[in-house]
Short mmCIF file of C-alpha atoms and ligand atoms in Angstrom, two decimals:
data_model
loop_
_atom_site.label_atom_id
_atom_site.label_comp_id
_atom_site.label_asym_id
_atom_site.label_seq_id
_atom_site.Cartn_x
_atom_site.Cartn_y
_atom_site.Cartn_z
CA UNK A 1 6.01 -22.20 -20.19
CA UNK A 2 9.56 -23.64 -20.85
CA UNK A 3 9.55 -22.41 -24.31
CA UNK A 4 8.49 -18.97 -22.89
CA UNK A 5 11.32 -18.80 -20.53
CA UNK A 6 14.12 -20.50 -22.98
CA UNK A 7 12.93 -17.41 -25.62
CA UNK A 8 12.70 -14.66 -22.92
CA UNK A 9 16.56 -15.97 -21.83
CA UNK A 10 18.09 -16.09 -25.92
CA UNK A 11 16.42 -12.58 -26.02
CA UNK A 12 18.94 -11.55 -23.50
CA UNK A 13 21.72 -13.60 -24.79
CA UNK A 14 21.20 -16.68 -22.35
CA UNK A 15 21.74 -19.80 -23.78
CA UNK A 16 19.67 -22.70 -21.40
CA UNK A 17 21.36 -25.99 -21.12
CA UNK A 18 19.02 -28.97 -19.95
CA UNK A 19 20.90 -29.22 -17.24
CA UNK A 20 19.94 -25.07 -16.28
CA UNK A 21 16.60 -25.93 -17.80
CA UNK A 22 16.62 -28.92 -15.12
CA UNK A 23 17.64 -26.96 -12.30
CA UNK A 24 15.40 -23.93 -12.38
CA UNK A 25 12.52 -27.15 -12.40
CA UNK A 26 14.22 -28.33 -9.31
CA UNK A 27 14.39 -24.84 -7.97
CA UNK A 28 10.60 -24.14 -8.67
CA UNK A 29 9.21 -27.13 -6.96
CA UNK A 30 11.38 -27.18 -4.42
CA UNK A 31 10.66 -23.31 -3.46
CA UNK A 32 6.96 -24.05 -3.82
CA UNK A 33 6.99 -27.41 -1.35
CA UNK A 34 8.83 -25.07 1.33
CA UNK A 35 6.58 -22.14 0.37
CA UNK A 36 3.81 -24.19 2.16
CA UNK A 37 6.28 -24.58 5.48
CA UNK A 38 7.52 -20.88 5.60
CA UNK A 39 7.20 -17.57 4.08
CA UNK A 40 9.44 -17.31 1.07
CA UNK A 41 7.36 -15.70 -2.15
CA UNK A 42 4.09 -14.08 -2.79
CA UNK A 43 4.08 -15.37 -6.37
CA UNK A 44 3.64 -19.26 -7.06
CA UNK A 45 2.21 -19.50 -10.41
CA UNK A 46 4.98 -21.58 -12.63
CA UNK A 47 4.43 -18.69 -15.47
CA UNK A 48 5.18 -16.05 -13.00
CA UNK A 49 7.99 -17.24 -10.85
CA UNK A 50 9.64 -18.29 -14.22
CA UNK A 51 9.09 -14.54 -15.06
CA UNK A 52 9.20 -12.51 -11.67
CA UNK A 53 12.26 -14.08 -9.89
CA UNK A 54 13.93 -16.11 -12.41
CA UNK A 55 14.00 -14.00 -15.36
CA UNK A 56 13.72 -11.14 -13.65
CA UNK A 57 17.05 -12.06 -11.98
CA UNK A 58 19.01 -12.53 -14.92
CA UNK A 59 18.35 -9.37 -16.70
CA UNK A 60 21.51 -8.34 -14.13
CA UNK A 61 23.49 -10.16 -17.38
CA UNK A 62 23.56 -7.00 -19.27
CA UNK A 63 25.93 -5.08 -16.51
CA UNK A 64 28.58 -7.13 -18.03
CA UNK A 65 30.93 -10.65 -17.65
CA UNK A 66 30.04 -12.45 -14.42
CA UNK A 67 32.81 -15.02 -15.56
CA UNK A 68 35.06 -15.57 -11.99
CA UNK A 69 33.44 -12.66 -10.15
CA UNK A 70 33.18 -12.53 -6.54
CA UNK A 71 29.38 -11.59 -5.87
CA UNK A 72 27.37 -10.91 -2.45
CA UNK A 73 24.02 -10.95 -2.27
CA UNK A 74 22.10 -9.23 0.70
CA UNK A 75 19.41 -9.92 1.99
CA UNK A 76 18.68 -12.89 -1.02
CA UNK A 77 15.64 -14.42 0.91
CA UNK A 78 14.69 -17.37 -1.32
CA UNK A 79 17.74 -16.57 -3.77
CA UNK A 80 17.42 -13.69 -6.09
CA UNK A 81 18.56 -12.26 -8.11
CA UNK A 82 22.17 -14.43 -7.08
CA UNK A 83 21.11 -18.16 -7.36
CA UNK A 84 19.16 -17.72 -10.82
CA UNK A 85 22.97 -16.30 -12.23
CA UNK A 86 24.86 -18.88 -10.26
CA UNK A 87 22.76 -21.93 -12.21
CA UNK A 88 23.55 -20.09 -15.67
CA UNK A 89 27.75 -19.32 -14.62
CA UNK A 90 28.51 -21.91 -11.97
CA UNK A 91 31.92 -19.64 -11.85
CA UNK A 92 30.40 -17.00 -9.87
CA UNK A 93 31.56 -17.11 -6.29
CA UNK A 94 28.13 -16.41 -4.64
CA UNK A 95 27.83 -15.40 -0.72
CA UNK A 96 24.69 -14.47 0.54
CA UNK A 97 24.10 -12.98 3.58
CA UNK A 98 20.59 -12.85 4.75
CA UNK A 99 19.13 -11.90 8.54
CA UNK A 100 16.88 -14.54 8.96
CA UNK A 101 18.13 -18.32 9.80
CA UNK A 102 15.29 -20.27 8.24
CA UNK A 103 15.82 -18.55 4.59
CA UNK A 104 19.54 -19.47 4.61
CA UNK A 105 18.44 -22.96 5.93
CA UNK A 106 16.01 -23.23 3.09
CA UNK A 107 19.09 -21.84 0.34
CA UNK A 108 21.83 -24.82 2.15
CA UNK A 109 19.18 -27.47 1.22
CA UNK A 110 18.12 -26.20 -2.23
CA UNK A 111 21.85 -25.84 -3.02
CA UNK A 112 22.43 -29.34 -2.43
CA UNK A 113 19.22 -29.94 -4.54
CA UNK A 114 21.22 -27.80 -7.40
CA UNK A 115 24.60 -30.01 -7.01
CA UNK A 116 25.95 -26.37 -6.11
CA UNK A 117 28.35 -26.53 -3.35
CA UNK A 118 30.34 -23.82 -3.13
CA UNK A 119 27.64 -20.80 -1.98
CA UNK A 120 28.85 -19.34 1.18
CA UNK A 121 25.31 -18.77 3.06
CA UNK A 122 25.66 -16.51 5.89
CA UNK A 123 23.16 -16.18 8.63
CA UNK A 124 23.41 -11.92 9.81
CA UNK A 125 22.36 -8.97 9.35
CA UNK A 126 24.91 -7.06 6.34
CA UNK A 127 25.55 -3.98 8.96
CA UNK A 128 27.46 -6.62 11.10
CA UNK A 129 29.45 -8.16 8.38
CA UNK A 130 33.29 -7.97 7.55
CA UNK A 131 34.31 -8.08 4.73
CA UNK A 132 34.74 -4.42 3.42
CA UNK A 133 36.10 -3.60 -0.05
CA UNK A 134 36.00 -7.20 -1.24
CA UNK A 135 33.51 -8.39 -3.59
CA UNK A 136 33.47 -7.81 -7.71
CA UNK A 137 29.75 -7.18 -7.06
CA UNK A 138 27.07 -6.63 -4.52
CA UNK A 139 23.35 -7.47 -5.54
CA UNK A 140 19.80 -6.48 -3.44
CA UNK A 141 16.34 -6.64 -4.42
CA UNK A 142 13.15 -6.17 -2.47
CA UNK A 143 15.38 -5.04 1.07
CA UNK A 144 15.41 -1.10 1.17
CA UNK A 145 15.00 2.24 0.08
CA UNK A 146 18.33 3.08 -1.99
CA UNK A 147 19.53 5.64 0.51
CA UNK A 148 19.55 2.87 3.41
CA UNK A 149 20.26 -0.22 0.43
CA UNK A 150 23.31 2.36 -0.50
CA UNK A 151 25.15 1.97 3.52
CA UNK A 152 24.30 -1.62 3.69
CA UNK A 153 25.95 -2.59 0.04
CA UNK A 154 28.23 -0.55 -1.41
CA UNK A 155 30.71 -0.29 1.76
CA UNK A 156 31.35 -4.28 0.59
CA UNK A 157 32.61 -3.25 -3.29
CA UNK A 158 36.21 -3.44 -3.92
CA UNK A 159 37.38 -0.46 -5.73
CA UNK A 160 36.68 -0.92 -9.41
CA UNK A 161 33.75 -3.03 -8.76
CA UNK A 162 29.87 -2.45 -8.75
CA UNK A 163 26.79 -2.24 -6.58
CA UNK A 164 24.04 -2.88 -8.57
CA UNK A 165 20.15 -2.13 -6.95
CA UNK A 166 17.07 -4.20 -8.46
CA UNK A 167 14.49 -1.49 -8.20
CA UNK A 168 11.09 -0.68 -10.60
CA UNK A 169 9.98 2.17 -11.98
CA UNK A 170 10.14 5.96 -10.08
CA UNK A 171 13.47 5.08 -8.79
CA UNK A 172 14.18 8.89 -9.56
CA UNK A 173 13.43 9.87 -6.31
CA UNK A 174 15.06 7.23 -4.53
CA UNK A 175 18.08 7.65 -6.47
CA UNK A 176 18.23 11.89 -5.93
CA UNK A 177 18.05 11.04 -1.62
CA UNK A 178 20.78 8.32 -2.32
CA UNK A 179 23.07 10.68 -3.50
CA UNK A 180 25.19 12.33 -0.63
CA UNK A 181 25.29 8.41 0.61
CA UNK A 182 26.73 7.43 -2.63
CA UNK A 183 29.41 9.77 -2.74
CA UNK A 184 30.13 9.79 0.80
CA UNK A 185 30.31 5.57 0.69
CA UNK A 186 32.82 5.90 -2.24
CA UNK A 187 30.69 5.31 -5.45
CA UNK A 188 29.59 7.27 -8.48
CA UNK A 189 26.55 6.41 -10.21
CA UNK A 190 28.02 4.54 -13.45
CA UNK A 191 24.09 3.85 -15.23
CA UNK A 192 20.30 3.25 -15.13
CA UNK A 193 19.06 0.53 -17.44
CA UNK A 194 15.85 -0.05 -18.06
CA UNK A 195 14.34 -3.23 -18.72
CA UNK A 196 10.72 -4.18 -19.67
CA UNK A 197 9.64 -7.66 -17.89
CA UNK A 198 5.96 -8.13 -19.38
CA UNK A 199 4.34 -7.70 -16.06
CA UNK A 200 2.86 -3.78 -16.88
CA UNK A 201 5.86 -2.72 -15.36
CA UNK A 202 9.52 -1.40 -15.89
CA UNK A 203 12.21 -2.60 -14.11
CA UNK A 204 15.50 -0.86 -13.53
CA UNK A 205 18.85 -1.78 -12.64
CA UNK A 206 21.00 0.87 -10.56
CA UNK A 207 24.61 0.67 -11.06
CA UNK A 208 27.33 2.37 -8.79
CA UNK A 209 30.79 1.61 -9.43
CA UNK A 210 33.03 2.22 -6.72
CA UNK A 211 35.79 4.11 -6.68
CA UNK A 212 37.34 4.73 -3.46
CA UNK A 213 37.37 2.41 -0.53
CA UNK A 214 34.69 2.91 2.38
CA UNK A 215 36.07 3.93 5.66
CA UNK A 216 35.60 1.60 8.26
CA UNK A 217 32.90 3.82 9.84
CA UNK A 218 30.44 2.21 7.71
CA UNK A 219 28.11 0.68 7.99
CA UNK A 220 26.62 2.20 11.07
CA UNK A 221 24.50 0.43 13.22
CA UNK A 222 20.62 -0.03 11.69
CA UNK A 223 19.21 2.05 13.85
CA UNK A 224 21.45 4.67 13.22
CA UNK A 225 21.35 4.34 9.58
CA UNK A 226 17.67 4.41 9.47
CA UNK A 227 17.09 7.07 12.20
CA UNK A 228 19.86 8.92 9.89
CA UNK A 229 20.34 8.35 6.36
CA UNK A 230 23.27 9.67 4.90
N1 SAM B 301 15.97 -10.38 -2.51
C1 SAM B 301 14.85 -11.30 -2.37
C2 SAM B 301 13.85 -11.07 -3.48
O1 SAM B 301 14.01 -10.12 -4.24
O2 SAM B 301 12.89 -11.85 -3.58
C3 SAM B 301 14.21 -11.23 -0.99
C4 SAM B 301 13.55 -9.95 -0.62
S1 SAM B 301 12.85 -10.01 0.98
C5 SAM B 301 11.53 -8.87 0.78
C6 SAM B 301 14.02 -9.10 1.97
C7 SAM B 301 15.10 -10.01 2.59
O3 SAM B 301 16.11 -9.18 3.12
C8 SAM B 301 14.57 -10.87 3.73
O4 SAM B 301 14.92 -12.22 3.51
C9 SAM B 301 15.26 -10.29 4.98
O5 SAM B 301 15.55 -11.28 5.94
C10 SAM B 301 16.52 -9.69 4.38
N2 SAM B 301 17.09 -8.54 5.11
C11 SAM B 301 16.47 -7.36 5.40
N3 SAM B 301 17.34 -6.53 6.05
C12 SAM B 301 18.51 -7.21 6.17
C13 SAM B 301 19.79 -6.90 6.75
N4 SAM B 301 20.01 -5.74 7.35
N5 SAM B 301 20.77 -7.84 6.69
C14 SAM B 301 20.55 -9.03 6.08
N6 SAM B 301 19.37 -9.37 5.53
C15 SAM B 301 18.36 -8.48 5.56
#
């Protein structure tokens, strides 16, 4: 299983250290001991996390240098796709925001488990959050359709940065109702990379670069946003 995941990683250009190699050990068992406390993944099988969340998470590599970046993460639940990079570039300044107060408990403790200290973990829901126009990039995967994913991420890009969506396969649709939101937010779509992950089913990264700064309007309230969609 290590020698699966060490190949899949040089196969994207990943070099493991034993200390990464180490630390994605620490972050399986530990995910699977809390896994029995609360709900934090569906899949538990070594093979598959190592595949499904790990690997899965650091296909985002391939939008381009992470080296210094400011990144948010929203909604991360048990970490992904931003912990996974974080333990191959410690550089990345990683804040996560995520709604629910026992996932970002879990992330504080499994941090300290990592010897990573500086993750800013943020208990809230993104539509309440502050910082507009900041980060490098801003990450989701699993949280919502791209139309309602679009309002809660990309008004947190700084011009010049990226919003990049974790979706699978017939993301066409999602993407065509996204549209008027991406414009409207400040983005334009930059790419679509596909990415096979061994599991029967493609993968596909979204990536809007933004180009103008959001007005403060946004993001509206949930409710509105869903009720609304831009
Ligand atoms: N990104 C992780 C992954 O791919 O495994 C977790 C996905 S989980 C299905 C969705 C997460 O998004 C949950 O932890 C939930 O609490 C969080 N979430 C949903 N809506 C949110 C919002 N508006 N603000 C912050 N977090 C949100």
């Amino acid at each position: 299983m290590a020698l699966t995941f060490l190949k899949n990683c040089e196969s994207i250009g990943i070099q493991l250290t034993n200390t990464m190699m180490n630390q994605f050990e620490t972050y399986y068992d530990y995910l699977i001991s809390q896994n029995e406390v609360m709900n934090l993944t569906a899949i538990t099988d070594k093979e598959e996390v190592f595949l499904k969340h790990f690997f899965d998470s650091l296909w985002l590599t391939k939008v381009g240098s992470f080296d210094n970046v400011t990144l948010l993460d929203v909604g991360s639940g048990a970490g992904f796709p931003s912990l996974p990079l974080k333990i191959i570039n410690p550089s990345i300044k990683v804040t996560i925001v995520d709604a629910l107060q026992k996932r970002i408990d879990f992330l504080k403790r499994l941090s300290d488990k990592l010897s990573i200290n500086d993750n800013k973990l943020i208990h809230g829901r993104i539509e309440e959050f502050i910082m507009k126009n900041y980060f490098n990039y801003v990450t989701a995967r699993a949280v919502a359709r791209l139309n309602i994913l679009t309002e809660l991420c990309l008004p947190f890009v700084k011009v010049g940065g990226k919003f990049i969506a974790m979706k699978s396969i017939n993301y066409e649709e999602e993407l065509e109702e996204a549209k008027h939101a991406i414009d409207k937010l400040g983005g334009v779509l930059e790419e679509v990379i596909e990415y096979p992950l061994e599991d029967g089913l493609n993968h596909v990264l979204i990536i809007i670069k933004k180009v103008r700064n959001t007005t403060d309007f946004y993001p509206r309230s949930f409710s509105l946003i869903k009720k609304k969609p831009l």
